[in-house]
Amino acid sequence: MFALMLRNVSSDGFRFTDPADPQQFSAPGCVVAAPSFPANDPGVDQDYVFNWTRDAAITAMEIAAAGLRAGPGGGVQPLIDYVTFAKTCQDNAAPTLAHACFTIEGQPRPWTEQTDGPALQTLAMLAAYGQLDQATQAIAAQVIDTNLSFLLKAYQEPTTNLWEEHSGYSFFARAVQLRCLREISANGYGIAVPPGTSDAIGWLGWALPGHWDGTRYLSLLAPGDTPSDPAGPGYDPNIDIVMAAVYGAIPVTDTKLLATAALLRQQWDASASAPVYPINIADHDQRGIGPLMGRYPGDTYDGDMADHVEGGHPWALCTCNFAELYYRLGTAIAQAQAIPFDDLSSAFFGQAGIDAGTAPADAVAALDQAGDAMLQAVVYHSDDLELSEQFDGTTGYEKSVHNLTWSYAAFLSAVRAKSGRHVQG
């Protein structure tokens, strides 16, 4: 999976051609979301040969976690390239530093503004910092400083959400911003903590609980003091709540998070649920694996904007992120020797066969088994480990854009969460 992910990372000797302009080539450090565009992917009308700030940062986190050997100059070259290309994109970003998508040459593509990007990019650079040479550390510090200056002005503002479909106050963006600012405050690299960071941490910590509607965390709020759902019916429960724990500051022991996660699993796994994926029923009955997870119940995107499919399909990265929640929660229970079991979390634990009387060690084993079943489904439905963006919700075959970089990164992150070890080395 690590090698497959690296195929989508450009270097000085491994370049991508711009499908829209064959005379243009990728710069080192560009992370293409996928090497997929309509001319080479029948049935897909989307061009993913672009560098998304969020996807690139998540990929860089996995490269940093892999413990690759340093080069003659003392740094890990793919991480050096990542930082250099990120600086190019940041210098060219327009209309704001939250611009989400860039060409493979580092120019802004007409797209949305998403404030989770600068936060995730900063987190990736902090993870990579100790593996950079001195010159690139200086560049990373500049990028981080610029990101922080922007975030401290933008964190209270609406943004385009994770799935690039609606604008509002994003639970995911707030969670990754909070984690970013906390890690900056605790950094040991001598990176300056700007004034106002502590106030922003306090405000974000106050704002996130406001997404709770009494049953679930809402992924997006409209401006106002009380929870509402501007995206309309069918947008929640949304997998980006689980992603806010994987990539952001939401504790995996938060029972409101677990209540939301239980609703997510129920809607795609229970045979009586309207949005259930038929492949999950077949996988459970015939193979004892799964379930595969999607984005949200009203999803219609399948890689072809001209042929929407009501209910959408499961995604590899969503499934891997959910498996990682199981693994991280198991680790937290093993460390505390206590299960965060209450009325809110009981449904989540019940889905894994855990009740109020289960011993912590048995709960950890059950959570590991639940995560394993999800990753086994991802591997079973993969194309010899190659991962597309989605699996067909009925047949299980891969669909949408092929070789999605984030799919591999999410799988690797989940494996590390279970094993506690680097995947490489």
PDB file of C-alpha atoms in Angstrom, residues 105-390:
ATOM      1  CA  GLU A 105       2.709  22.910 -11.593  1.00  0.00           C
ATOM      2  CA  GLY A 106       1.536  24.655  -8.389  1.00  0.00           C
ATOM      3  CA  GLN A 107      -0.932  27.158  -9.851  1.00  0.00           C
ATOM      4  CA  PRO A 108      -4.402  27.661  -8.305  1.00  0.00           C
ATOM      5  CA  ARG A 109      -7.163  25.784 -10.076  1.00  0.00           C
ATOM      6  CA  PRO A 110     -10.597  27.464  -9.982  1.00  0.00           C
ATOM      7  CA  TRP A 111     -11.999  25.744  -6.897  1.00  0.00           C
ATOM      8  CA  THR A 112     -13.263  26.257  -3.360  1.00  0.00           C
ATOM      9  CA  GLU A 113     -11.738  27.798  -0.227  1.00  0.00           C
ATOM     10  CA  GLN A 114     -11.395  25.274   2.614  1.00  0.00           C
ATOM     11  CA  THR A 115      -9.814  26.254   5.920  1.00  0.00           C
ATOM     12  CA  ASP A 116      -9.050  22.665   6.927  1.00  0.00           C
ATOM     13  CA  GLY A 117      -6.233  22.705   4.337  1.00  0.00           C
ATOM     14  CA  PRO A 118      -3.777  25.114   6.019  1.00  0.00           C
ATOM     15  CA  ALA A 119      -4.311  23.327   9.343  1.00  0.00           C
ATOM     16  CA  LEU A 120      -3.641  19.856   7.900  1.00  0.00           C
ATOM     17  CA  GLN A 121      -0.673  21.165   5.943  1.00  0.00           C
ATOM     18  CA  THR A 122       0.787  22.586   9.149  1.00  0.00           C
ATOM     19  CA  LEU A 123       0.241  19.277  10.953  1.00  0.00           C
ATOM     20  CA  ALA A 124       1.993  17.435   8.122  1.00  0.00           C
ATOM     21  CA  MET A 125       4.980  19.762   8.280  1.00  0.00           C
ATOM     22  CA  LEU A 126       5.254  19.352  12.041  1.00  0.00           C
ATOM     23  CA  ALA A 127       5.229  15.563  11.539  1.00  0.00           C
ATOM     24  CA  ALA A 128       7.913  15.857   8.857  1.00  0.00           C
ATOM     25  CA  TYR A 129      10.028  18.600  10.458  1.00  0.00           C
ATOM     26  CA  GLY A 130      12.648  16.355  12.064  1.00  0.00           C
ATOM     27  CA  GLN A 131      13.219  14.572   8.726  1.00  0.00           C
ATOM     28  CA  LEU A 132      13.959  17.752   6.752  1.00  0.00           C
ATOM     29  CA  ASP A 133      17.340  19.234   6.044  1.00  0.00           C
ATOM     30  CA  GLN A 134      18.105  22.602   7.599  1.00  0.00           C
ATOM     31  CA  ALA A 135      17.262  24.646   4.502  1.00  0.00           C
ATOM     32  CA  THR A 136      13.886  22.948   4.100  1.00  0.00           C
ATOM     33  CA  GLN A 137      13.119  23.335   7.796  1.00  0.00           C
ATOM     34  CA  ALA A 138      13.434  27.080   7.252  1.00  0.00           C
ATOM     35  CA  ILE A 139      10.959  26.874   4.353  1.00  0.00           C
ATOM     36  CA  ALA A 140       8.570  24.773   6.438  1.00  0.00           C
ATOM     37  CA  ALA A 141       8.736  27.325   9.250  1.00  0.00           C
ATOM     38  CA  GLN A 142       7.791  30.071   6.776  1.00  0.00           C
ATOM     39  CA  VAL A 143       4.841  28.055   5.449  1.00  0.00           C
ATOM     40  CA  ILE A 144       3.666  27.289   8.979  1.00  0.00           C
ATOM     41  CA  ASP A 145       3.956  30.912  10.075  1.00  0.00           C
ATOM     42  CA  THR A 146       1.927  32.069   7.074  1.00  0.00           C
ATOM     43  CA  ASN A 147      -0.706  29.388   7.678  1.00  0.00           C
ATOM     44  CA  LEU A 148      -1.040  30.346  11.336  1.00  0.00           C
ATOM     45  CA  SER A 149      -1.439  34.032  10.529  1.00  0.00           C
ATOM     46  CA  PHE A 150      -4.256  33.106   8.174  1.00  0.00           C
ATOM     47  CA  LEU A 151      -5.955  30.608  10.494  1.00  0.00           C
ATOM     48  CA  LEU A 152      -6.011  33.011  13.423  1.00  0.00           C
ATOM     49  CA  LYS A 153      -8.088  35.348  11.284  1.00  0.00           C
ATOM     50  CA  ALA A 154     -10.281  32.694   9.658  1.00  0.00           C
ATOM     51  CA  TYR A 155     -11.083  30.110  12.327  1.00  0.00           C
ATOM     52  CA  GLN A 156     -14.382  31.696  13.348  1.00  0.00           C
ATOM     53  CA  GLU A 157     -15.574  32.084   9.759  1.00  0.00           C
ATOM     54  CA  PRO A 158     -17.653  29.730   7.570  1.00  0.00           C
ATOM     55  CA  THR A 159     -15.812  27.577   5.054  1.00  0.00           C
ATOM     56  CA  THR A 160     -16.511  25.102   2.289  1.00  0.00           C
ATOM     57  CA  ASN A 161     -16.886  21.716   3.920  1.00  0.00           C
ATOM     58  CA  LEU A 162     -14.790  18.567   3.553  1.00  0.00           C
ATOM     59  CA  TRP A 163     -16.801  17.213   0.623  1.00  0.00           C
ATOM     60  CA  GLU A 164     -16.724  20.530  -1.241  1.00  0.00           C
ATOM     61  CA  GLU A 165     -20.497  20.738  -1.555  1.00  0.00           C
ATOM     62  CA  HIS A 166     -21.734  23.238   1.047  1.00  0.00           C
ATOM     63  CA  SER A 167     -20.492  26.188   3.040  1.00  0.00           C
ATOM     64  CA  GLY A 168     -20.953  26.791   6.748  1.00  0.00           C
ATOM     65  CA  TYR A 169     -19.284  26.099  10.076  1.00  0.00           C
ATOM     66  CA  SER A 170     -17.542  22.782   9.517  1.00  0.00           C
ATOM     67  CA  PHE A 171     -17.059  20.332  12.385  1.00  0.00           C
ATOM     68  CA  PHE A 172     -14.127  18.746  10.554  1.00  0.00           C
ATOM     69  CA  ALA A 173     -12.397  22.055   9.813  1.00  0.00           C
ATOM     70  CA  ARG A 174     -12.806  23.216  13.394  1.00  0.00           C
ATOM     71  CA  ALA A 175     -11.448  19.912  14.737  1.00  0.00           C
ATOM     72  CA  VAL A 176      -8.299  19.956  12.599  1.00  0.00           C
ATOM     73  CA  GLN A 177      -7.734  23.643  13.338  1.00  0.00           C
ATOM     74  CA  LEU A 178      -7.933  22.895  17.054  1.00  0.00           C
ATOM     75  CA  ARG A 179      -5.447  20.034  16.771  1.00  0.00           C
ATOM     76  CA  CYS A 180      -3.143  22.203  14.664  1.00  0.00           C
ATOM     77  CA  LEU A 181      -3.089  25.057  17.177  1.00  0.00           C
ATOM     78  CA  ARG A 182      -2.588  22.702  20.109  1.00  0.00           C
ATOM     79  CA  GLU A 183       0.376  21.022  18.410  1.00  0.00           C
ATOM     80  CA  ILE A 184       1.886  24.382  17.529  1.00  0.00           C
ATOM     81  CA  SER A 185       1.570  25.446  21.159  1.00  0.00           C
ATOM     82  CA  ALA A 186       3.421  22.310  22.269  1.00  0.00           C
ATOM     83  CA  ASN A 187       5.977  22.111  19.435  1.00  0.00           C
ATOM     84  CA  GLY A 188       9.566  21.437  20.365  1.00  0.00           C
ATOM     85  CA  TYR A 189      11.142  22.802  17.197  1.00  0.00           C
ATOM     86  CA  GLY A 190      11.314  26.430  18.260  1.00  0.00           C
ATOM     87  CA  ILE A 191       8.517  27.459  15.900  1.00  0.00           C
ATOM     88  CA  ALA A 192       7.012  30.630  17.324  1.00  0.00           C
ATOM     89  CA  VAL A 193       3.531  30.451  18.798  1.00  0.00           C
ATOM     90  CA  PRO A 194       1.724  33.574  17.553  1.00  0.00           C
ATOM     91  CA  PRO A 195      -0.332  35.803  19.841  1.00  0.00           C
ATOM     92  CA  GLY A 196      -3.965  34.822  19.912  1.00  0.00           C
ATOM     93  CA  THR A 197      -3.297  31.079  19.658  1.00  0.00           C
ATOM     94  CA  SER A 198      -4.495  30.364  23.179  1.00  0.00           C
ATOM     95  CA  ASP A 199      -7.703  32.344  22.622  1.00  0.00           C
ATOM     96  CA  ALA A 200      -8.362  30.469  19.378  1.00  0.00           C
ATOM     97  CA  ILE A 201      -7.842  27.124  21.113  1.00  0.00           C
ATOM     98  CA  GLY A 202     -10.351  28.102  23.779  1.00  0.00           C
ATOM     99  CA  TRP A 203     -12.901  29.324  21.243  1.00  0.00           C
ATOM    100  CA  LEU A 204     -12.691  26.213  19.046  1.00  0.00           C
ATOM    101  CA  GLY A 205     -12.986  23.992  22.111  1.00  0.00           C
ATOM    102  CA  TRP A 206     -16.148  25.918  23.004  1.00  0.00           C
ATOM    103  CA  ALA A 207     -17.588  25.856  19.459  1.00  0.00           C
ATOM    104  CA  LEU A 208     -17.269  22.142  18.642  1.00  0.00           C
ATOM    105  CA  PRO A 209     -19.812  20.900  21.245  1.00  0.00           C
ATOM    106  CA  GLY A 210     -22.332  23.265  19.638  1.00  0.00           C
ATOM    107  CA  HIS A 211     -22.623  20.811  16.722  1.00  0.00           C
ATOM    108  CA  TRP A 212     -24.405  18.296  18.985  1.00  0.00           C
ATOM    109  CA  ASP A 213     -28.135  18.177  18.244  1.00  0.00           C
ATOM    110  CA  GLY A 214     -29.043  15.745  21.020  1.00  0.00           C
ATOM    111  CA  THR A 215     -28.574  12.658  18.845  1.00  0.00           C
ATOM    112  CA  ARG A 216     -25.504  13.228  16.699  1.00  0.00           C
ATOM    113  CA  TYR A 217     -22.816  15.711  15.807  1.00  0.00           C
ATOM    114  CA  LEU A 218     -23.892  17.724  12.764  1.00  0.00           C
ATOM    115  CA  SER A 219     -21.161  18.048  10.189  1.00  0.00           C
ATOM    116  CA  LEU A 220     -22.109  21.573   9.163  1.00  0.00           C
ATOM    117  CA  LEU A 221     -23.889  24.459  10.870  1.00  0.00           C
ATOM    118  CA  ALA A 222     -25.387  27.574   9.388  1.00  0.00           C
ATOM    119  CA  PRO A 223     -24.525  30.899  11.028  1.00  0.00           C
ATOM    120  CA  GLY A 224     -26.427  31.177  14.287  1.00  0.00           C
ATOM    121  CA  ASP A 225     -26.340  30.099  17.904  1.00  0.00           C
ATOM    122  CA  THR A 226     -28.202  26.783  17.698  1.00  0.00           C
ATOM    123  CA  PRO A 227     -27.548  23.606  15.674  1.00  0.00           C
ATOM    124  CA  SER A 228     -29.164  23.488  12.264  1.00  0.00           C
ATOM    125  CA  ASP A 229     -28.526  21.573   9.087  1.00  0.00           C
ATOM    126  CA  PRO A 230     -28.176  23.883   6.073  1.00  0.00           C
ATOM    127  CA  ALA A 231     -27.197  21.010   3.799  1.00  0.00           C
ATOM    128  CA  GLY A 232     -30.715  19.622   4.031  1.00  0.00           C
ATOM    129  CA  PRO A 233     -32.063  16.130   4.766  1.00  0.00           C
ATOM    130  CA  GLY A 234     -29.706  13.250   4.092  1.00  0.00           C
ATOM    131  CA  TYR A 235     -26.415  14.963   4.911  1.00  0.00           C
ATOM    132  CA  ASP A 236     -26.054  13.608   8.430  1.00  0.00           C
ATOM    133  CA  PRO A 237     -24.840  11.477  10.028  1.00  0.00           C
ATOM    134  CA  ASN A 238     -21.716  12.230   7.993  1.00  0.00           C
ATOM    135  CA  ILE A 239     -18.425  10.302   8.038  1.00  0.00           C
ATOM    136  CA  ASP A 240     -16.474  13.527   8.453  1.00  0.00           C
ATOM    137  CA  ILE A 241     -17.346  13.339  12.160  1.00  0.00           C
ATOM    138  CA  VAL A 242     -15.209  10.180  12.424  1.00  0.00           C
ATOM    139  CA  MET A 243     -12.517  11.882  10.330  1.00  0.00           C
ATOM    140  CA  ALA A 244     -12.506  14.716  12.866  1.00  0.00           C
ATOM    141  CA  ALA A 245     -11.222  12.167  15.393  1.00  0.00           C
ATOM    142  CA  VAL A 246      -8.699  10.595  13.003  1.00  0.00           C
ATOM    143  CA  TYR A 247      -7.214  13.859  11.714  1.00  0.00           C
ATOM    144  CA  GLY A 248      -8.467  16.369  14.251  1.00  0.00           C
ATOM    145  CA  ALA A 249      -8.779  16.979  17.976  1.00  0.00           C
ATOM    146  CA  ILE A 250     -11.936  15.013  18.829  1.00  0.00           C
ATOM    147  CA  PRO A 251     -11.101  12.349  21.455  1.00  0.00           C
ATOM    148  CA  VAL A 252     -12.012   8.823  20.385  1.00  0.00           C
ATOM    149  CA  THR A 253     -13.527   8.353  23.853  1.00  0.00           C
ATOM    150  CA  ASP A 254     -16.043  11.167  23.282  1.00  0.00           C
ATOM    151  CA  THR A 255     -19.342   9.325  23.675  1.00  0.00           C
ATOM    152  CA  LYS A 256     -21.148  11.849  21.458  1.00  0.00           C
ATOM    153  CA  LEU A 257     -18.691  10.934  18.708  1.00  0.00           C
ATOM    154  CA  LEU A 258     -19.390   7.257  19.343  1.00  0.00           C
ATOM    155  CA  ALA A 259     -23.152   7.846  19.227  1.00  0.00           C
ATOM    156  CA  THR A 260     -22.727   9.502  15.827  1.00  0.00           C
ATOM    157  CA  ALA A 261     -20.461   6.681  14.624  1.00  0.00           C
ATOM    158  CA  ALA A 262     -23.084   4.109  15.639  1.00  0.00           C
ATOM    159  CA  LEU A 263     -25.660   5.862  13.459  1.00  0.00           C
ATOM    160  CA  LEU A 264     -23.166   5.893  10.587  1.00  0.00           C
ATOM    161  CA  ARG A 265     -22.587   2.170  10.767  1.00  0.00           C
ATOM    162  CA  GLN A 266     -26.265   1.354  11.271  1.00  0.00           C
ATOM    163  CA  GLN A 267     -27.396   3.227   8.174  1.00  0.00           C
ATOM    164  CA  TRP A 268     -25.058   1.301   5.834  1.00  0.00           C
ATOM    165  CA  ASP A 269     -25.051  -2.082   7.586  1.00  0.00           C
ATOM    166  CA  ALA A 270     -28.527  -2.818   8.933  1.00  0.00           C
ATOM    167  CA  SER A 271     -30.652  -4.745   6.430  1.00  0.00           C
ATOM    168  CA  ALA A 272     -33.759  -2.727   7.343  1.00  0.00           C
ATOM    169  CA  SER A 273     -32.019   0.614   6.776  1.00  0.00           C
ATOM    170  CA  ALA A 274     -33.028   2.518   3.637  1.00  0.00           C
ATOM    171  CA  PRO A 275     -29.466   3.540   2.653  1.00  0.00           C
ATOM    172  CA  VAL A 276     -27.940   0.098   3.354  1.00  0.00           C
ATOM    173  CA  TYR A 277     -25.368  -1.080   0.832  1.00  0.00           C
ATOM    174  CA  PRO A 278     -26.399  -4.555  -0.440  1.00  0.00           C
ATOM    175  CA  ILE A 279     -22.732  -5.563  -0.657  1.00  0.00           C
ATOM    176  CA  ASN A 280     -22.472  -5.215   3.132  1.00  0.00           C
ATOM    177  CA  ILE A 281     -25.244  -7.762   3.645  1.00  0.00           C
ATOM    178  CA  ALA A 282     -23.538 -10.181   1.245  1.00  0.00           C
ATOM    179  CA  ASP A 283     -20.137  -9.635   2.856  1.00  0.00           C
ATOM    180  CA  HIS A 284     -21.541 -10.259   6.330  1.00  0.00           C
ATOM    181  CA  ASP A 285     -23.514 -13.376   5.405  1.00  0.00           C
ATOM    182  CA  GLN A 286     -21.061 -14.982   2.984  1.00  0.00           C
ATOM    183  CA  ARG A 287     -17.613 -13.782   4.035  1.00  0.00           C
ATOM    184  CA  GLY A 288     -17.785 -12.460   7.602  1.00  0.00           C
ATOM    185  CA  ILE A 289     -16.145  -9.169   6.624  1.00  0.00           C
ATOM    186  CA  GLY A 290     -17.123  -5.494   6.532  1.00  0.00           C
ATOM    187  CA  PRO A 291     -19.091  -3.371   6.538  1.00  0.00           C
ATOM    188  CA  LEU A 292     -17.847  -0.855   3.979  1.00  0.00           C
ATOM    189  CA  MET A 293     -18.610   2.767   4.858  1.00  0.00           C
ATOM    190  CA  GLY A 294     -19.721   5.747   2.775  1.00  0.00           C
ATOM    191  CA  ARG A 295     -19.793   9.529   3.186  1.00  0.00           C
ATOM    192  CA  TYR A 296     -23.403  10.354   4.102  1.00  0.00           C
ATOM    193  CA  PRO A 297     -26.829   8.788   3.465  1.00  0.00           C
ATOM    194  CA  GLY A 298     -27.992  11.151   0.711  1.00  0.00           C
ATOM    195  CA  ASP A 299     -24.783  10.888  -1.324  1.00  0.00           C
ATOM    196  CA  THR A 300     -25.181  10.713  -5.106  1.00  0.00           C
ATOM    197  CA  TYR A 301     -21.609  11.117  -6.367  1.00  0.00           C
ATOM    198  CA  ASP A 302     -20.057   8.101  -8.086  1.00  0.00           C
ATOM    199  CA  GLY A 303     -17.306   9.679 -10.170  1.00  0.00           C
ATOM    200  CA  ASP A 304     -19.660  10.617 -12.967  1.00  0.00           C
ATOM    201  CA  MET A 305     -21.392  13.933 -12.352  1.00  0.00           C
ATOM    202  CA  ALA A 306     -23.737  13.320 -15.282  1.00  0.00           C
ATOM    203  CA  ASP A 307     -25.068  10.055 -13.857  1.00  0.00           C
ATOM    204  CA  HIS A 308     -25.755  10.470 -10.159  1.00  0.00           C
ATOM    205  CA  VAL A 309     -26.681   7.377  -8.179  1.00  0.00           C
ATOM    206  CA  GLU A 310     -29.109   7.866  -5.313  1.00  0.00           C
ATOM    207  CA  GLY A 311     -27.519   6.686  -2.070  1.00  0.00           C
ATOM    208  CA  GLY A 312     -23.979   6.748  -3.395  1.00  0.00           C
ATOM    209  CA  HIS A 313     -21.412   4.052  -2.759  1.00  0.00           C
ATOM    210  CA  PRO A 314     -18.954   3.073  -0.023  1.00  0.00           C
ATOM    211  CA  TRP A 315     -15.484   4.638  -0.075  1.00  0.00           C
ATOM    212  CA  ALA A 316     -12.214   2.888   0.813  1.00  0.00           C
ATOM    213  CA  LEU A 317     -10.911   5.851   2.809  1.00  0.00           C
ATOM    214  CA  CYS A 318     -14.139   6.192   4.802  1.00  0.00           C
ATOM    215  CA  THR A 319     -13.988   2.503   5.716  1.00  0.00           C
ATOM    216  CA  CYS A 320     -10.338   2.726   6.738  1.00  0.00           C
ATOM    217  CA  ASN A 321     -10.959   5.819   8.865  1.00  0.00           C
ATOM    218  CA  PHE A 322     -13.786   4.033  10.673  1.00  0.00           C
ATOM    219  CA  ALA A 323     -11.534   1.024  11.282  1.00  0.00           C
ATOM    220  CA  GLU A 324      -8.940   3.405  12.715  1.00  0.00           C
ATOM    221  CA  LEU A 325     -11.557   4.696  15.169  1.00  0.00           C
ATOM    222  CA  TYR A 326     -11.993   1.130  16.463  1.00  0.00           C
ATOM    223  CA  TYR A 327      -8.242   0.645  16.827  1.00  0.00           C
ATOM    224  CA  ARG A 328      -7.594   3.989  18.516  1.00  0.00           C
ATOM    225  CA  LEU A 329     -10.473   3.459  20.913  1.00  0.00           C
ATOM    226  CA  GLY A 330      -9.110   0.019  21.771  1.00  0.00           C
ATOM    227  CA  THR A 331      -5.745   1.564  22.579  1.00  0.00           C
ATOM    228  CA  ALA A 332      -7.386   4.208  24.785  1.00  0.00           C
ATOM    229  CA  ILE A 333      -9.330   1.547  26.678  1.00  0.00           C
ATOM    230  CA  ALA A 334      -6.206  -0.575  27.167  1.00  0.00           C
ATOM    231  CA  GLN A 335      -4.347   2.420  28.573  1.00  0.00           C
ATOM    232  CA  ALA A 336      -7.126   3.573  30.889  1.00  0.00           C
ATOM    233  CA  GLN A 337      -8.427   0.090  31.728  1.00  0.00           C
ATOM    234  CA  ALA A 338     -11.908   1.578  31.478  1.00  0.00           C
ATOM    235  CA  ILE A 339     -14.599   1.573  28.785  1.00  0.00           C
ATOM    236  CA  PRO A 340     -16.396   4.891  28.065  1.00  0.00           C
ATOM    237  CA  PHE A 341     -19.737   3.115  28.195  1.00  0.00           C
ATOM    238  CA  ASP A 342     -22.853   5.189  28.769  1.00  0.00           C
ATOM    239  CA  ASP A 343     -26.294   5.712  27.254  1.00  0.00           C
ATOM    240  CA  LEU A 344     -24.772   7.576  24.298  1.00  0.00           C
ATOM    241  CA  SER A 345     -22.059   5.050  23.468  1.00  0.00           C
ATOM    242  CA  SER A 346     -23.981   1.842  24.194  1.00  0.00           C
ATOM    243  CA  ALA A 347     -25.181   1.410  20.590  1.00  0.00           C
ATOM    244  CA  PHE A 348     -21.647   1.826  19.230  1.00  0.00           C
ATOM    245  CA  PHE A 349     -20.229  -0.768  21.599  1.00  0.00           C
ATOM    246  CA  GLY A 350     -23.193  -3.067  21.023  1.00  0.00           C
ATOM    247  CA  GLN A 351     -22.355  -3.194  17.307  1.00  0.00           C
ATOM    248  CA  ALA A 352     -18.995  -4.729  18.289  1.00  0.00           C
ATOM    249  CA  GLY A 353     -20.538  -7.135  20.824  1.00  0.00           C
ATOM    250  CA  ILE A 354     -19.538  -5.106  23.889  1.00  0.00           C
ATOM    251  CA  ASP A 355     -21.876  -4.361  26.795  1.00  0.00           C
ATOM    252  CA  ALA A 356     -21.650  -2.743  30.210  1.00  0.00           C
ATOM    253  CA  GLY A 357     -20.226  -5.904  31.749  1.00  0.00           C
ATOM    254  CA  THR A 358     -17.456  -6.518  29.210  1.00  0.00           C
ATOM    255  CA  ALA A 359     -13.942  -6.498  30.613  1.00  0.00           C
ATOM    256  CA  PRO A 360     -11.553  -3.905  29.117  1.00  0.00           C
ATOM    257  CA  ALA A 361      -9.264  -6.566  27.607  1.00  0.00           C
ATOM    258  CA  ASP A 362     -12.215  -8.261  25.938  1.00  0.00           C
ATOM    259  CA  ALA A 363     -13.484  -4.917  24.649  1.00  0.00           C
ATOM    260  CA  VAL A 364     -10.085  -4.196  23.091  1.00  0.00           C
ATOM    261  CA  ALA A 365     -10.119  -7.572  21.342  1.00  0.00           C
ATOM    262  CA  ALA A 366     -13.656  -6.984  20.065  1.00  0.00           C
ATOM    263  CA  LEU A 367     -12.793  -3.525  18.734  1.00  0.00           C
ATOM    264  CA  ASP A 368      -9.698  -4.890  16.998  1.00  0.00           C
ATOM    265  CA  GLN A 369     -11.826  -7.575  15.395  1.00  0.00           C
ATOM    266  CA  ALA A 370     -14.350  -4.985  14.195  1.00  0.00           C
ATOM    267  CA  GLY A 371     -11.587  -2.884  12.641  1.00  0.00           C
ATOM    268  CA  ASP A 372      -9.993  -5.949  11.065  1.00  0.00           C
ATOM    269  CA  ALA A 373     -13.275  -6.923   9.413  1.00  0.00           C
ATOM    270  CA  MET A 374     -13.486  -3.507   7.764  1.00  0.00           C
ATOM    271  CA  LEU A 375      -9.916  -3.577   6.463  1.00  0.00           C
ATOM    272  CA  GLN A 376     -10.436  -7.141   5.263  1.00  0.00           C
ATOM    273  CA  ALA A 377     -13.390  -5.920   3.206  1.00  0.00           C
ATOM    274  CA  VAL A 378     -11.243  -3.159   1.686  1.00  0.00           C
ATOM    275  CA  VAL A 379      -8.551  -5.694   0.723  1.00  0.00           C
ATOM    276  CA  TYR A 380     -11.090  -8.256  -0.541  1.00  0.00           C
ATOM    277  CA  HIS A 381     -12.780  -5.756  -2.842  1.00  0.00           C
ATOM    278  CA  SER A 382      -9.547  -4.126  -3.997  1.00  0.00           C
ATOM    279  CA  ASP A 383      -7.984  -4.847  -7.373  1.00  0.00           C
ATOM    280  CA  ASP A 384      -4.890  -6.744  -6.177  1.00  0.00           C
ATOM    281  CA  LEU A 385      -4.493  -4.087  -3.453  1.00  0.00           C
ATOM    282  CA  GLU A 386      -4.971  -1.163  -5.847  1.00  0.00           C
ATOM    283  CA  LEU A 387      -7.674   1.072  -4.410  1.00  0.00           C
ATOM    284  CA  SER A 388     -10.102   3.274  -6.272  1.00  0.00           C
ATOM    285  CA  GLU A 389     -12.089   6.020  -4.616  1.00  0.00           C
ATOM    286  CA  GLN A 390     -15.237   3.910  -4.231  1.00  0.00           C
TER     287      GLN A 390
END
